[in-house]
Amino acid sequence: MTSLLERQLIVLSGKGGVGRTTVAAALARAAADAGKRVLIAQASAAERLGRLFGRFGPVGTDIVTLAPGIDAVNMTPQSALHEYGLMVLRSELVTRAVFENRAVRGFLGAIPGLDAYAMLGKAWWHTTEMSPSSGASAPRRRYDLVIFDGPASGHATLTLRIPGAILAAMPKGPLARDARAIRLLLSDPARAALVIVTLAEELPARETAELAAAARGPLQIPLGPVIVNAVPSDALSDPGSDAVLGPLAPSSDGDAALEATLRLARTLRSHRRIADEQLERLRLNPGGPLMLLPRLPTADIGPAELAVLAARIAAADAAPPDPAAGGHVVRQSAAQQA
C-alpha cells in the first residue's frame, strides 16, 4: 500500500458522529510532523477544528494557520462558487454581478449536487495551487497534502459522482476541463484516496461496507485504509485477565469500591468483545487495510491528545501490512491500546 501521507488529496467520509474531524486533524498533524505542508478543507463543518489545535477562534471561509505546516479553511457552497466564478471570469466586479444576481442564485440553487461539487472543486483546486514565487527556486505546490473533510457517507457518493456526470453531460468547456482534472486525480491511487472513518459498531460498519462498494464499483476511486476510531482497549482481553476476573462474581461482602471496579472491568471487556466482532466484519467487508485509533479517556480532545492519535497514524502508515491479519495494518499491543 502506498503511504497514505504521500498522497496529494485524501477524501474523508463516514457515518455522521464517527469523529471525521478529529481524524482529519490527526492526519494533518502526522503529515506536518513528517515535513508536509497540509491544508484541511472542511465542508460547512461545525466549529471543532480550531479547538483541537488549541485555537479559540473559528475556522471560516478564509484560510487560517492552525499549527506549523497546517492550514485550514471551512468552505461553504456560496464561498466556493464565488471563488470558482472569480477564477473563470477573472473579475471581482463581474463575479459579484453574476453570482449576487437573485435569478442566477435561484438557478444555481436548483441544480442537484452543485453545492457539494463546488466544495469538492475547491479542495481539488488547492491541490494545484502554487506557492508564491521565491526568487530563483523552482515553483512548487503550496500544499503537499489536502485533506478534504467531506460529507457523511450518505452524501459522499453523490458528491464523488458529479465530475463524471458533468463530463457525460457536457464534455467540452471550462467546467468539463476542471471536472476531467478532478476525475483524473480521484482515480489515481498514487495521488488520491478515499479514507472511510468508522467505529467498531454495527451501523457505522454497515455504512462503511456500502461506501467502499460504491468506491470500488461506479465511482472507481482508490480506497485508503479504513480508519476505525475510538477502539476500546484490549487490556482486559488477555487470558490472564480471564483467570482473575472469571472467578470473581459480584461480591456480597459489602465492598462497594471492589464491586464498582469489577463492573467497570466487565463493561470494558464486553465493549471490546463487541468491537472485535465488528473489526472482524470490517476485515471481511470491505477488506483491505484497517488503521485502529484508540478510544481516548477524555471527550475534550486538544493538542496533546491529537499528538497521540497522530503518532498512531504515523506508525501504522509506516508499518508493512501484517500477513497474520490478511495484509491488514491493525496490530496494536494491549499496552498501546490502554
mmCIF file of C-alpha atoms in Angstrom:
data_model
loop_
_atom_site.group_PDB
_atom_site.id
_atom_site.type_symbol
_atom_site.label_atom_id
_atom_site.label_comp_id
_atom_site.label_asym_id
_atom_site.label_seq_id
_atom_site.Cartn_x
_atom_site.Cartn_y
_atom_site.Cartn_z
ATOM 1 C CA MET A 1 0.000 0.000 0.000
ATOM 2 C CA THR A 2 1.317 3.416 -0.958
ATOM 3 C CA SER A 3 1.880 5.570 2.101
ATOM 4 C CA LEU A 4 -1.308 7.470 2.838
ATOM 5 C CA LEU A 5 0.553 10.644 3.740
ATOM 6 C CA GLU A 6 2.303 10.708 0.351
ATOM 7 C CA ARG A 7 -0.963 11.396 -1.473
ATOM 8 C CA GLN A 8 -1.954 14.853 -2.742
ATOM 9 C CA LEU A 9 -5.631 14.520 -1.795
ATOM 10 C CA ILE A 10 -7.342 12.499 0.929
ATOM 11 C CA VAL A 11 -11.142 12.498 0.909
ATOM 12 C CA LEU A 12 -12.564 11.624 4.316
ATOM 13 C CA SER A 13 -16.070 10.264 4.705
ATOM 14 C CA GLY A 14 -18.039 8.028 7.015
ATOM 15 C CA LYS A 15 -21.236 7.892 9.018
ATOM 16 C CA GLY A 16 -22.057 11.034 10.968
ATOM 17 C CA GLY A 17 -20.679 11.061 14.500
ATOM 18 C CA VAL A 18 -17.680 8.780 13.941
ATOM 19 C CA GLY A 19 -15.118 11.545 14.527
ATOM 20 C CA ARG A 20 -14.105 12.518 10.982
ATOM 21 C CA THR A 21 -12.917 15.975 12.019
ATOM 22 C CA THR A 22 -10.751 14.540 14.795
ATOM 23 C CA VAL A 23 -9.243 12.056 12.333
ATOM 24 C CA ALA A 24 -8.689 14.834 9.760
ATOM 25 C CA ALA A 25 -6.813 16.841 12.384
ATOM 26 C CA ALA A 26 -4.723 13.814 13.427
ATOM 27 C CA LEU A 27 -3.856 13.016 9.796
ATOM 28 C CA ALA A 28 -2.801 16.624 9.277
ATOM 29 C CA ARG A 29 -0.664 16.578 12.402
ATOM 30 C CA ALA A 30 1.014 13.318 11.334
ATOM 31 C CA ALA A 31 1.732 14.712 7.855
ATOM 32 C CA ALA A 32 3.055 18.009 9.226
ATOM 33 C CA ASP A 33 5.306 16.117 11.657
ATOM 34 C CA ALA A 34 6.718 14.361 8.562
ATOM 35 C CA GLY A 35 7.543 17.719 6.988
ATOM 36 C CA LYS A 36 4.452 18.116 4.790
ATOM 37 C CA ARG A 37 2.537 21.329 4.197
ATOM 38 C CA VAL A 38 -1.097 20.448 4.787
ATOM 39 C CA LEU A 39 -4.488 22.043 4.213
ATOM 40 C CA ILE A 40 -7.611 20.755 5.948
ATOM 41 C CA ALA A 41 -10.560 21.716 3.738
ATOM 42 C CA GLN A 42 -13.824 21.292 5.629
ATOM 43 C CA ALA A 43 -17.277 21.292 4.053
ATOM 44 C CA SER A 44 -19.628 23.558 6.030
ATOM 45 C CA ALA A 45 -18.469 21.933 9.262
ATOM 46 C CA ALA A 46 -19.457 22.833 12.805
ATOM 47 C CA GLU A 47 -16.662 24.558 14.677
ATOM 48 C CA ARG A 48 -14.470 21.934 16.332
ATOM 49 C CA LEU A 49 -11.269 22.015 14.352
ATOM 50 C CA GLY A 50 -9.791 25.114 15.966
ATOM 51 C CA ARG A 51 -10.228 23.713 19.474
ATOM 52 C CA LEU A 52 -8.418 20.510 18.517
ATOM 53 C CA PHE A 53 -5.323 22.611 17.841
ATOM 54 C CA GLY A 54 -5.788 24.829 20.910
ATOM 55 C CA ARG A 55 -7.114 27.716 18.822
ATOM 56 C CA PHE A 56 -10.140 29.550 20.173
ATOM 57 C CA GLY A 57 -11.139 31.486 17.073
ATOM 58 C CA PRO A 58 -13.397 29.821 14.496
ATOM 59 C CA VAL A 59 -12.138 28.487 11.171
ATOM 60 C CA GLY A 60 -14.001 30.373 8.461
ATOM 61 C CA THR A 61 -14.026 30.690 4.694
ATOM 62 C CA ASP A 62 -10.591 32.333 4.655
ATOM 63 C CA ILE A 63 -7.543 30.109 5.098
ATOM 64 C CA VAL A 64 -6.019 30.275 8.582
ATOM 65 C CA THR A 65 -2.930 28.663 10.083
ATOM 66 C CA LEU A 66 -3.663 26.250 12.928
ATOM 67 C CA ALA A 67 -0.154 24.982 13.610
ATOM 68 C CA PRO A 68 3.223 24.970 11.855
ATOM 69 C CA GLY A 69 2.674 23.370 8.455
ATOM 70 C CA ILE A 70 -1.102 23.094 8.913
ATOM 71 C CA ASP A 71 -3.658 25.468 7.385
ATOM 72 C CA ALA A 72 -7.426 25.098 7.369
ATOM 73 C CA VAL A 73 -10.496 26.500 5.651
ATOM 74 C CA ASN A 74 -14.184 25.866 6.316
ATOM 75 C CA MET A 75 -15.784 26.020 2.886
ATOM 76 C CA THR A 76 -19.380 26.932 2.156
ATOM 77 C CA PRO A 77 -21.140 26.441 -1.190
ATOM 78 C CA GLN A 78 -21.527 30.189 -1.571
ATOM 79 C CA SER A 79 -17.862 30.994 -0.954
ATOM 80 C CA ALA A 80 -16.686 28.105 -3.146
ATOM 81 C CA LEU A 81 -18.931 29.138 -6.063
ATOM 82 C CA HIS A 82 -17.764 32.730 -5.725
ATOM 83 C CA GLU A 83 -14.119 31.673 -5.868
ATOM 84 C CA TYR A 84 -14.787 29.465 -8.883
ATOM 85 C CA GLY A 85 -16.568 32.290 -10.651
ATOM 86 C CA LEU A 86 -13.657 34.592 -9.916
ATOM 87 C CA MET A 87 -11.209 32.105 -11.441
ATOM 88 C CA VAL A 88 -13.320 31.763 -14.588
ATOM 89 C CA LEU A 89 -14.464 35.366 -15.011
ATOM 90 C CA ARG A 90 -11.215 36.927 -13.699
ATOM 91 C CA SER A 91 -13.005 39.961 -12.322
ATOM 92 C CA GLU A 92 -14.366 40.535 -8.819
ATOM 93 C CA LEU A 93 -16.827 43.096 -10.193
ATOM 94 C CA VAL A 94 -18.219 40.751 -12.856
ATOM 95 C CA THR A 95 -18.271 37.817 -10.442
ATOM 96 C CA ARG A 96 -20.323 39.769 -7.925
ATOM 97 C CA ALA A 97 -22.668 40.978 -10.641
ATOM 98 C CA VAL A 98 -23.282 37.396 -11.771
ATOM 99 C CA PHE A 99 -23.344 35.436 -8.528
ATOM 100 C CA GLU A 100 -25.202 38.021 -6.453
ATOM 101 C CA ASN A 101 -27.996 38.196 -9.008
ATOM 102 C CA ARG A 102 -31.185 36.750 -7.499
ATOM 103 C CA ALA A 103 -32.179 34.891 -10.656
ATOM 104 C CA VAL A 104 -28.716 33.345 -11.010
ATOM 105 C CA ARG A 105 -28.693 32.294 -7.348
ATOM 106 C CA GLY A 106 -32.102 30.687 -7.778
ATOM 107 C CA PHE A 107 -30.960 28.836 -10.894
ATOM 108 C CA LEU A 108 -27.756 27.577 -9.276
ATOM 109 C CA GLY A 109 -29.612 26.527 -6.153
ATOM 110 C CA ALA A 110 -31.888 24.309 -8.242
ATOM 111 C CA ILE A 111 -29.008 22.249 -9.708
ATOM 112 C CA PRO A 112 -28.743 18.990 -7.697
ATOM 113 C CA GLY A 113 -25.352 18.477 -6.135
ATOM 114 C CA LEU A 114 -23.839 21.761 -7.299
ATOM 115 C CA ASP A 115 -23.140 22.943 -3.760
ATOM 116 C CA ALA A 116 -21.256 19.725 -2.943
ATOM 117 C CA TYR A 117 -19.382 19.842 -6.243
ATOM 118 C CA ALA A 118 -18.319 23.443 -5.587
ATOM 119 C CA MET A 119 -16.624 22.393 -2.360
ATOM 120 C CA LEU A 120 -15.032 19.294 -3.906
ATOM 121 C CA GLY A 121 -13.776 21.512 -6.729
ATOM 122 C CA LYS A 122 -12.273 23.994 -4.284
ATOM 123 C CA ALA A 123 -10.483 21.204 -2.411
ATOM 124 C CA TRP A 124 -9.136 19.938 -5.750
ATOM 125 C CA TRP A 125 -8.005 23.432 -6.758
ATOM 126 C CA HIS A 126 -5.909 23.710 -3.615
ATOM 127 C CA THR A 127 -4.006 20.578 -4.729
ATOM 128 C CA THR A 128 -2.946 22.586 -7.821
ATOM 129 C CA GLU A 129 -2.312 25.911 -6.069
ATOM 130 C CA MET A 130 1.277 27.078 -6.367
ATOM 131 C CA SER A 131 3.301 28.887 -3.719
ATOM 132 C CA PRO A 132 4.250 32.468 -4.462
ATOM 133 C CA SER A 133 7.495 32.645 -6.397
ATOM 134 C CA SER A 134 10.544 32.750 -4.150
ATOM 135 C CA GLY A 135 13.428 34.061 -6.199
ATOM 136 C CA ALA A 136 15.346 31.519 -8.247
ATOM 137 C CA SER A 137 13.806 28.470 -6.549
ATOM 138 C CA ALA A 138 11.687 26.189 -8.687
ATOM 139 C CA PRO A 139 7.912 26.661 -8.321
ATOM 140 C CA ARG A 140 6.220 24.202 -6.005
ATOM 141 C CA ARG A 141 2.717 23.456 -4.828
ATOM 142 C CA ARG A 142 1.534 25.447 -1.851
ATOM 143 C CA TYR A 143 0.325 22.241 -0.156
ATOM 144 C CA ASP A 144 1.810 18.767 -0.302
ATOM 145 C CA LEU A 145 -1.431 17.279 1.018
ATOM 146 C CA VAL A 146 -5.043 18.471 1.025
ATOM 147 C CA ILE A 147 -7.389 16.661 3.408
ATOM 148 C CA PHE A 148 -10.996 17.115 2.306
ATOM 149 C CA ASP A 149 -13.126 16.600 5.417
ATOM 150 C CA GLY A 150 -16.059 15.815 3.201
ATOM 151 C CA PRO A 151 -19.707 14.881 3.572
ATOM 152 C CA ALA A 152 -21.045 11.935 5.532
ATOM 153 C CA SER A 153 -21.299 8.635 3.698
ATOM 154 C CA GLY A 154 -24.937 9.258 2.764
ATOM 155 C CA HIS A 155 -23.911 12.234 0.596
ATOM 156 C CA ALA A 156 -20.354 11.250 -0.331
ATOM 157 C CA THR A 157 -21.408 9.000 -3.205
ATOM 158 C CA LEU A 158 -23.424 11.830 -4.804
ATOM 159 C CA THR A 159 -20.555 14.298 -4.377
ATOM 160 C CA LEU A 160 -17.970 11.981 -5.902
ATOM 161 C CA ARG A 161 -20.227 11.069 -8.840
ATOM 162 C CA ILE A 162 -20.606 14.650 -10.027
ATOM 163 C CA PRO A 163 -17.337 15.066 -12.014
ATOM 164 C CA GLY A 164 -18.242 12.036 -14.135
ATOM 165 C CA ALA A 165 -21.817 13.298 -14.571
ATOM 166 C CA ILE A 166 -20.539 16.671 -15.789
ATOM 167 C CA LEU A 167 -18.238 15.016 -18.314
ATOM 168 C CA ALA A 168 -21.109 12.879 -19.591
ATOM 169 C CA ALA A 169 -23.437 15.878 -19.922
ATOM 170 C CA MET A 170 -21.018 18.476 -21.312
ATOM 171 C CA PRO A 171 -17.668 17.041 -22.473
ATOM 172 C CA LYS A 172 -16.278 20.442 -23.543
ATOM 173 C CA GLY A 173 -15.746 23.826 -21.922
ATOM 174 C CA PRO A 174 -14.117 25.120 -18.717
ATOM 175 C CA LEU A 175 -16.489 23.190 -16.433
ATOM 176 C CA ALA A 176 -15.653 19.933 -18.233
ATOM 177 C CA ARG A 177 -11.941 20.734 -18.185
ATOM 178 C CA ASP A 178 -11.924 21.047 -14.407
ATOM 179 C CA ALA A 179 -14.228 18.038 -13.940
ATOM 180 C CA ARG A 180 -11.826 15.951 -16.041
ATOM 181 C CA ALA A 181 -8.865 17.070 -13.924
ATOM 182 C CA ILE A 182 -10.756 16.251 -10.724
ATOM 183 C CA ARG A 183 -11.736 12.848 -12.093
ATOM 184 C CA LEU A 184 -8.153 12.068 -13.100
ATOM 185 C CA LEU A 185 -6.901 12.963 -9.643
ATOM 186 C CA LEU A 186 -9.593 10.991 -7.828
ATOM 187 C CA SER A 187 -8.898 7.881 -9.913
ATOM 188 C CA ASP A 188 -5.111 7.943 -9.398
ATOM 189 C CA PRO A 189 -4.094 5.663 -6.487
ATOM 190 C CA ALA A 190 -0.679 7.318 -6.269
ATOM 191 C CA ARG A 191 -2.191 10.759 -5.706
ATOM 192 C CA ALA A 192 -5.590 10.336 -4.067
ATOM 193 C CA ALA A 193 -7.531 8.067 -1.744
ATOM 194 C CA LEU A 194 -10.965 7.832 -0.198
ATOM 195 C CA VAL A 195 -10.481 7.155 3.500
ATOM 196 C CA ILE A 196 -13.566 5.931 5.333
ATOM 197 C CA VAL A 197 -13.711 6.711 9.052
ATOM 198 C CA THR A 198 -15.843 4.395 11.153
ATOM 199 C CA LEU A 199 -16.414 2.991 14.612
ATOM 200 C CA ALA A 200 -16.304 -0.656 15.661
ATOM 201 C CA GLU A 201 -20.100 -0.643 15.825
ATOM 202 C CA GLU A 202 -22.783 -2.237 13.655
ATOM 203 C CA LEU A 203 -24.345 0.745 11.842
ATOM 204 C CA PRO A 204 -21.082 2.578 11.033
ATOM 205 C CA ALA A 205 -19.539 -0.725 9.869
ATOM 206 C CA ARG A 206 -22.503 -1.350 7.574
ATOM 207 C CA GLU A 207 -22.266 2.128 6.020
ATOM 208 C CA THR A 208 -18.523 1.629 5.607
ATOM 209 C CA ALA A 209 -19.088 -1.511 3.546
ATOM 210 C CA GLU A 210 -21.706 0.241 1.390
ATOM 211 C CA LEU A 211 -19.488 3.270 0.677
ATOM 212 C CA ALA A 212 -16.491 1.051 -0.075
ATOM 213 C CA ALA A 213 -18.589 -0.943 -2.550
ATOM 214 C CA ALA A 214 -19.575 2.282 -4.305
ATOM 215 C CA ALA A 215 -15.941 3.405 -4.436
ATOM 216 C CA ARG A 216 -14.844 0.113 -5.997
ATOM 217 C CA GLY A 217 -17.837 -0.001 -8.312
ATOM 218 C CA PRO A 218 -19.376 3.008 -10.070
ATOM 219 C CA LEU A 219 -17.087 5.627 -8.516
ATOM 220 C CA GLN A 220 -13.787 3.878 -9.350
ATOM 221 C CA ILE A 221 -11.954 5.756 -6.602
ATOM 222 C CA PRO A 222 -8.973 4.150 -4.816
ATOM 223 C CA LEU A 223 -9.567 3.268 -1.181
ATOM 224 C CA GLY A 224 -7.067 4.068 1.512
ATOM 225 C CA PRO A 225 -7.118 2.277 4.852
ATOM 226 C CA VAL A 226 -10.369 2.224 6.763
ATOM 227 C CA ILE A 227 -9.711 4.189 9.945
ATOM 228 C CA VAL A 228 -11.536 2.694 12.923
ATOM 229 C CA ASN A 229 -11.806 5.442 15.509
ATOM 230 C CA ALA A 230 -12.273 5.168 19.287
ATOM 231 C CA VAL A 231 -11.488 1.449 19.553
ATOM 232 C CA PRO A 232 -11.933 0.238 23.158
ATOM 233 C CA SER A 233 -8.844 -1.014 24.941
ATOM 234 C CA ASP A 234 -7.998 -4.713 24.771
ATOM 235 C CA ALA A 235 -6.013 -4.554 28.011
ATOM 236 C CA LEU A 236 -8.550 -6.797 29.782
ATOM 237 C CA SER A 237 -8.969 -9.268 26.931
ATOM 238 C CA ASP A 238 -5.940 -11.478 27.501
ATOM 239 C CA PRO A 239 -6.193 -14.928 29.151
ATOM 240 C CA GLY A 240 -4.548 -13.629 32.295
ATOM 241 C CA SER A 241 -7.459 -11.245 32.856
ATOM 242 C CA ASP A 242 -9.891 -14.139 32.361
ATOM 243 C CA ALA A 243 -8.123 -16.070 35.097
ATOM 244 C CA VAL A 244 -8.567 -13.153 37.518
ATOM 245 C CA LEU A 245 -11.982 -11.765 36.602
ATOM 246 C CA GLY A 246 -13.716 -15.050 35.760
ATOM 247 C CA PRO A 247 -13.968 -16.448 39.297
ATOM 248 C CA LEU A 248 -14.886 -13.060 40.806
ATOM 249 C CA ALA A 249 -18.670 -12.995 40.783
ATOM 250 C CA PRO A 250 -20.338 -9.837 42.143
ATOM 251 C CA SER A 251 -19.269 -9.715 45.755
ATOM 252 C CA SER A 252 -21.702 -9.717 48.646
ATOM 253 C CA ASP A 253 -19.208 -8.682 51.294
ATOM 254 C CA GLY A 254 -20.215 -5.032 51.115
ATOM 255 C CA ASP A 255 -17.048 -3.800 49.404
ATOM 256 C CA ALA A 256 -18.717 -1.192 47.150
ATOM 257 C CA ALA A 257 -15.454 0.008 45.615
ATOM 258 C CA LEU A 258 -14.453 -3.523 44.619
ATOM 259 C CA GLU A 259 -17.872 -4.222 43.131
ATOM 260 C CA ALA A 260 -17.783 -0.971 41.131
ATOM 261 C CA THR A 261 -14.315 -1.824 39.830
ATOM 262 C CA LEU A 262 -15.410 -5.305 38.768
ATOM 263 C CA ARG A 263 -18.487 -3.913 36.999
ATOM 264 C CA LEU A 264 -16.310 -1.431 35.128
ATOM 265 C CA ALA A 265 -13.838 -4.162 34.144
ATOM 266 C CA ARG A 266 -16.604 -6.400 32.835
ATOM 267 C CA THR A 267 -18.144 -3.494 30.905
ATOM 268 C CA LEU A 268 -14.803 -2.744 29.258
ATOM 269 C CA ARG A 269 -14.364 -6.418 28.338
ATOM 270 C CA SER A 270 -17.865 -6.514 26.872
ATOM 271 C CA HIS A 271 -17.272 -3.367 24.786
ATOM 272 C CA ARG A 272 -14.050 -4.807 23.443
ATOM 273 C CA ARG A 273 -15.671 -8.126 22.531
ATOM 274 C CA ILE A 274 -18.387 -6.306 20.586
ATOM 275 C CA ALA A 275 -15.697 -4.183 18.906
ATOM 276 C CA ASP A 276 -13.722 -7.300 17.962
ATOM 277 C CA GLU A 277 -16.798 -8.738 16.236
ATOM 278 C CA GLN A 278 -17.180 -5.578 14.169
ATOM 279 C CA LEU A 279 -13.457 -5.426 13.398
ATOM 280 C CA GLU A 280 -13.657 -8.958 12.032
ATOM 281 C CA ARG A 281 -16.642 -7.897 9.970
ATOM 282 C CA LEU A 282 -14.661 -4.958 8.578
ATOM 283 C CA ARG A 283 -11.706 -7.227 7.778
ATOM 284 C CA LEU A 284 -14.019 -9.279 5.594
ATOM 285 C CA ASN A 285 -16.037 -6.406 4.126
ATOM 286 C CA PRO A 286 -14.757 -4.051 2.863
ATOM 287 C CA GLY A 287 -11.441 -5.809 3.487
ATOM 288 C CA GLY A 288 -8.173 -4.028 2.869
ATOM 289 C CA PRO A 289 -6.052 -2.276 5.478
ATOM 290 C CA LEU A 290 -7.546 -1.212 8.794
ATOM 291 C CA MET A 291 -5.964 1.520 10.898
ATOM 292 C CA LEU A 292 -7.056 1.493 14.549
ATOM 293 C CA LEU A 293 -7.164 4.590 16.731
ATOM 294 C CA PRO A 294 -7.738 4.138 20.466
ATOM 295 C CA ARG A 295 -10.638 5.452 22.475
ATOM 296 C CA LEU A 296 -9.178 8.315 24.464
ATOM 297 C CA PRO A 297 -10.013 8.778 28.153
ATOM 298 C CA THR A 298 -11.497 12.244 27.530
ATOM 299 C CA ALA A 299 -14.046 13.856 25.239
ATOM 300 C CA ASP A 300 -12.174 17.176 25.422
ATOM 301 C CA ILE A 301 -9.538 16.450 22.781
ATOM 302 C CA GLY A 302 -6.816 19.045 22.395
ATOM 303 C CA PRO A 303 -3.260 19.285 21.076
ATOM 304 C CA ALA A 304 -1.834 16.666 23.476
ATOM 305 C CA GLU A 305 -4.454 14.038 22.595
ATOM 306 C CA LEU A 306 -4.116 14.914 18.924
ATOM 307 C CA ALA A 307 -0.396 14.183 19.152
ATOM 308 C CA VAL A 308 -1.191 10.686 20.490
ATOM 309 C CA LEU A 309 -3.512 9.956 17.562
ATOM 310 C CA ALA A 310 -1.061 11.422 15.042
ATOM 311 C CA ALA A 311 1.723 9.196 16.366
ATOM 312 C CA ARG A 312 -0.524 6.126 15.940
ATOM 313 C CA ILE A 313 -1.336 7.138 12.363
ATOM 314 C CA ALA A 314 2.307 7.730 11.505
ATOM 315 C CA ALA A 315 3.342 4.359 12.969
ATOM 316 C CA ALA A 316 0.569 2.466 11.155
ATOM 317 C CA ASP A 317 1.218 4.304 7.875
ATOM 318 C CA ALA A 318 4.893 3.358 8.006
ATOM 319 C CA ALA A 319 4.341 -0.264 9.064
ATOM 320 C CA PRO A 320 4.203 -3.066 6.483
ATOM 321 C CA PRO A 321 0.918 -4.974 6.230
ATOM 322 C CA ASP A 322 0.607 -7.763 8.776
ATOM 323 C CA PRO A 323 0.318 -11.143 6.990
ATOM 324 C CA ALA A 324 -1.234 -12.690 10.085
ATOM 325 C CA ALA A 325 -4.123 -10.229 9.686
ATOM 326 C CA GLY A 326 -4.544 -10.926 5.990
ATOM 327 C CA GLY A 327 -2.483 -7.924 4.984
ATOM 328 C CA HIS A 328 -4.272 -5.544 7.296
ATOM 329 C CA VAL A 329 -2.456 -2.813 9.200
ATOM 330 C CA VAL A 330 -4.212 -3.392 12.500
ATOM 331 C CA ARG A 331 -1.853 -4.624 15.164
ATOM 332 C CA GLN A 332 -1.573 -2.670 18.408
ATOM 333 C CA SER A 333 -0.417 -4.207 21.638
ATOM 334 C CA ALA A 334 -2.618 -4.228 24.722
ATOM 335 C CA ALA A 335 -0.286 -1.732 26.361
ATOM 336 C CA GLN A 336 -0.594 0.626 23.378
ATOM 337 C CA GLN A 337 -4.371 0.381 23.394
ATOM 338 C CA ALA A 338 -4.605 1.004 27.127
#
